[in-house]
CSV table of C-alpha atoms in Angstrom, one decimal:
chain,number,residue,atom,x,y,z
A,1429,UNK,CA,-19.6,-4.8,33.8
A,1430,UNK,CA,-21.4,-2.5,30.8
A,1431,UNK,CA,-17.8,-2.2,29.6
A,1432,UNK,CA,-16.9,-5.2,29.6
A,1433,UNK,CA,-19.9,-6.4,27.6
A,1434,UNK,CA,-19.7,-3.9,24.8
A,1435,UNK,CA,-15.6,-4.5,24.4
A,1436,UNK,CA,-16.3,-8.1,23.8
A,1437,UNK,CA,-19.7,-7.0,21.3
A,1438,UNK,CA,-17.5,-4.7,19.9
A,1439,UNK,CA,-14.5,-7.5,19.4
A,1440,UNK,CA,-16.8,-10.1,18.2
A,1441,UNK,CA,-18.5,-7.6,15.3
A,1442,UNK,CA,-14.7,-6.4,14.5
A,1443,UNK,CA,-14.0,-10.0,14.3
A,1444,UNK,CA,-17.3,-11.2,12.0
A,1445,UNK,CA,-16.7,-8.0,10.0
A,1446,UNK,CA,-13.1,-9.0,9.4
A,1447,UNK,CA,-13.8,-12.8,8.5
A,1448,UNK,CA,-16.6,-11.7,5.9
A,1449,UNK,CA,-13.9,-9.5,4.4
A,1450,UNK,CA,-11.1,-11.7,4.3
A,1451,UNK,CA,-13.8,-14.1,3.0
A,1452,UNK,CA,-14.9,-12.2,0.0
A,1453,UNK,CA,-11.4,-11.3,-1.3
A,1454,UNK,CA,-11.1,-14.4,-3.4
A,1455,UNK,CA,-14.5,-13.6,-4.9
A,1456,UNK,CA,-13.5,-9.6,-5.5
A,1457,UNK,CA,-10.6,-11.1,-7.6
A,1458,UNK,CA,-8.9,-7.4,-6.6
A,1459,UNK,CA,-5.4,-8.0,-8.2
A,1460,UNK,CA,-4.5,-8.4,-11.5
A,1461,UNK,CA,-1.0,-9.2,-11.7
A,1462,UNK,CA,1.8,-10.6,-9.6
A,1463,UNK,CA,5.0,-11.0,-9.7
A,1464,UNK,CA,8.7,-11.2,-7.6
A,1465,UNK,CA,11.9,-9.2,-7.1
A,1466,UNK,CA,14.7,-10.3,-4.5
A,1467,UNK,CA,12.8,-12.3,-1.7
A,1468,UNK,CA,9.6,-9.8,-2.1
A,1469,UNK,CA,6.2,-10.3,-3.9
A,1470,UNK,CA,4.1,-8.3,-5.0
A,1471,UNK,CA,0.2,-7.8,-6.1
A,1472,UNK,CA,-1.3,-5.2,-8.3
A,1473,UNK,CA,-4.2,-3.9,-7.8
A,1474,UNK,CA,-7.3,-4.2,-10.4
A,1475,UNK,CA,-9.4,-2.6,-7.9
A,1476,UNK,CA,-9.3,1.0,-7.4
A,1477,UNK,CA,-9.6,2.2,-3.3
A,1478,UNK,CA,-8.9,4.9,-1.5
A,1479,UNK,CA,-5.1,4.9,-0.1
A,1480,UNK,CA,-6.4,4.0,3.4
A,1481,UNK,CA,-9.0,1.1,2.4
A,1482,UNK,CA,-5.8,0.0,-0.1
A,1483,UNK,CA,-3.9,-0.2,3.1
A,1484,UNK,CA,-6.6,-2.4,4.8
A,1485,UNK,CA,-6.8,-4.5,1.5
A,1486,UNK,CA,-3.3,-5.2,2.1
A,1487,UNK,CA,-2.8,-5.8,5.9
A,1488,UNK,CA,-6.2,-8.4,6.1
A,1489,UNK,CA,-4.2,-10.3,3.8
A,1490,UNK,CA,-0.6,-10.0,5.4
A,1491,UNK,CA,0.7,-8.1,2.9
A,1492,UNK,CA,1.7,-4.0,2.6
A,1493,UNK,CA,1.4,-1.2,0.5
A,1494,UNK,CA,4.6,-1.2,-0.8
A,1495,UNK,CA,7.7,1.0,0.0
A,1496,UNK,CA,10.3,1.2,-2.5
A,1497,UNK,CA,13.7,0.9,-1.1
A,1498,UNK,CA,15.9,0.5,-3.7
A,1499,UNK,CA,16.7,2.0,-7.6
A,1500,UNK,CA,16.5,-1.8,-8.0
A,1501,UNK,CA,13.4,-2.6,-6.1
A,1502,UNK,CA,12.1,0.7,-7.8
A,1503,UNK,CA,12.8,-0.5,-11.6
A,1504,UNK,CA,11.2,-4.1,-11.1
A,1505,UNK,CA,8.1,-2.3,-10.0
A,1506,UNK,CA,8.5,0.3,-13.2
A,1507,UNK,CA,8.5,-2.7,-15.5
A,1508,UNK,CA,5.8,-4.3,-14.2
A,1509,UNK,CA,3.8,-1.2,-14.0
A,1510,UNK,CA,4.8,0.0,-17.4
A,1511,UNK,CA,1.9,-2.1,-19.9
A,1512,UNK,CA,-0.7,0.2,-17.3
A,1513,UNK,CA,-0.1,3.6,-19.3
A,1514,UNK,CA,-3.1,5.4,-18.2
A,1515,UNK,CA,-2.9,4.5,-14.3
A,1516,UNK,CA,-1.5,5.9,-10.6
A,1517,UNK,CA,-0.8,3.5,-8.1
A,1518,UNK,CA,-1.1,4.3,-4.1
A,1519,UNK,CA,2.2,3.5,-2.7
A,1520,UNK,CA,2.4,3.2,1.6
A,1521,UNK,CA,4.5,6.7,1.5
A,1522,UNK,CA,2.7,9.0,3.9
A,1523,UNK,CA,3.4,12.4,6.1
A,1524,UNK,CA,-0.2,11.7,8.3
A,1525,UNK,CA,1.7,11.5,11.3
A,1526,UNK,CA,4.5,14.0,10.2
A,1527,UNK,CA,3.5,16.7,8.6
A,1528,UNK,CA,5.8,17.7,5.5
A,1529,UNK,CA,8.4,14.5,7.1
A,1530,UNK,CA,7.3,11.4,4.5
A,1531,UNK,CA,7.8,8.1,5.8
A,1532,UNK,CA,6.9,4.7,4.6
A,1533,UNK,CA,4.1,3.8,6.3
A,1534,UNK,CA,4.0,-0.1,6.1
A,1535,UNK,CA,7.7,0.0,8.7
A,1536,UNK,CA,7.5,3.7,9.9
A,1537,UNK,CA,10.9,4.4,8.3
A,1538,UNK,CA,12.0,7.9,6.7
A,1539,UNK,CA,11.8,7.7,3.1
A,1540,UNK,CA,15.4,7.8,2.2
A,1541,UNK,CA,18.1,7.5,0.5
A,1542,UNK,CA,16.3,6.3,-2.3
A,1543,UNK,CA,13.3,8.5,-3.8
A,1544,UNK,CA,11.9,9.2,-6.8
A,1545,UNK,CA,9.7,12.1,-6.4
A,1546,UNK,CA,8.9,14.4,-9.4
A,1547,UNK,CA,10.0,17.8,-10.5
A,1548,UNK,CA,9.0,20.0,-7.4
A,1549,UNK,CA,7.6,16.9,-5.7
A,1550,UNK,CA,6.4,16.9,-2.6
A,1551,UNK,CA,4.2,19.7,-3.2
A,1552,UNK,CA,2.1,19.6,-0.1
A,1553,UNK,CA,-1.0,19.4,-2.0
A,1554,UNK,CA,-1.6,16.0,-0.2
A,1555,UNK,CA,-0.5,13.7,2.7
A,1556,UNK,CA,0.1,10.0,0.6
A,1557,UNK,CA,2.4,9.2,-2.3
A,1558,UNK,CA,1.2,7.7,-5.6
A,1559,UNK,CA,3.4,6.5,-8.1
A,1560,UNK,CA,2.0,9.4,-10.6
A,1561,UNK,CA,1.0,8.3,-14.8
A,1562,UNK,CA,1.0,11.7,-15.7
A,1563,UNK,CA,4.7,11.9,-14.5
A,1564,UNK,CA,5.9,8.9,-16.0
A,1565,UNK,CA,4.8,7.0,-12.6
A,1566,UNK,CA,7.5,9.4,-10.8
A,1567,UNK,CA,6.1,10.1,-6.5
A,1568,UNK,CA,3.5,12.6,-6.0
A,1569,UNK,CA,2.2,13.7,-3.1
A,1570,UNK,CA,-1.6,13.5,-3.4
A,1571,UNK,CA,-4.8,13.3,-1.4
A,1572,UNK,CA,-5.7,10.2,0.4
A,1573,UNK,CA,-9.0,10.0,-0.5
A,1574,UNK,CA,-8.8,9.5,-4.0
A,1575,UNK,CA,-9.1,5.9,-5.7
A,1576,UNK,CA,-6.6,4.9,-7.7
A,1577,UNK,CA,-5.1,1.2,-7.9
A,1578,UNK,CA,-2.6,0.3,-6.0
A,1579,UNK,CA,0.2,-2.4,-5.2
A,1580,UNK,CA,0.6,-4.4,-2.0
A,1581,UNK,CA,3.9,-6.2,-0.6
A,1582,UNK,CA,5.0,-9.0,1.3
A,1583,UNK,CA,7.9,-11.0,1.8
A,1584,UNK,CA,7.3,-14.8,2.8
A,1585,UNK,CA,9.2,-16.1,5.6
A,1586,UNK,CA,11.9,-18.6,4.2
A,1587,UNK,CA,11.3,-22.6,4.8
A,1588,UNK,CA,12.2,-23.4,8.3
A,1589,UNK,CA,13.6,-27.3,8.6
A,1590,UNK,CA,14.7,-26.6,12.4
A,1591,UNK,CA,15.5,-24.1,15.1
């Protein structure tokens, strides 16, 4: 009966923790720029998070850090990124699970065929990918605890007139 009563204190104070987050977003104002490519969209960031809380950020709103698929996918994101010259972006890229074996960690999926890592990138000095400024916003492994902006993803469902 003890269990029972602190899973459901626990669930209710997960649940009122979530709502006052989800609730203050608007008020944080944490992206700065939107825009679209194919039948994605995407946020960036004007806060600057650690890659795990940029994760969070994303998922309470539906949304992803992005994973970049395509060399066409990848160049949208490079022109919107490009007016932000002295900024790295957290991308959902991650070998947490898989050490040294990156995967995209918003669908679990190898990263592959596409990448866009730098010269001798990954270098195992961390376990998530930024898009790095001081490679010309090439990948860079890097460690997950430092803030740096960061771009979520999401791709709304098309208009459904029947089934």
């Amino acid at each position: 009966m003890m269990r029972i009563v602190k899973a459901t204190f626990g669930i209710l104070l997960l649940g009122a923790i979530h709502h006052t987050i989800a609730a203050n977003i608007e008020t944080l104002k944490p992206f700065s720029a939107k825009f679209t490519h194919e039948d994605g969209v995407y946020d960036i960031s004007a806060l600057r998070l650690d890659w795990f809380s940029a994760r969070n950020l994303c998922r309470i709103q539906g949304k992803d850090l992005v994973s970049i698929e395509t060399v066409s996918e990848n160049s949208a994101i490079m022109n919107a990124v490009s007016a932000m010259t002295t900024e790295s972006f957290w991308i959902s890229g991650s070998d947490l699970f898989q050490d040294d074996a990156f995967y995209w960690d918003s669908t679990g999926v190898a990263i592959g065929p596409f990448q866009n890592w730098g010269p001798d990138e990954p270098s195992g000095d961390g376990d998530c990918v930024e898009l790095n400024i001081d490679m010309n916003h090439l990948w860079n492994d890097y460690d997950c605890d430092a803030e740096k902006l960061f771009i979520c993803e999401w791709h709304p469902c098309p208009n459904v007139t029947s089934f």
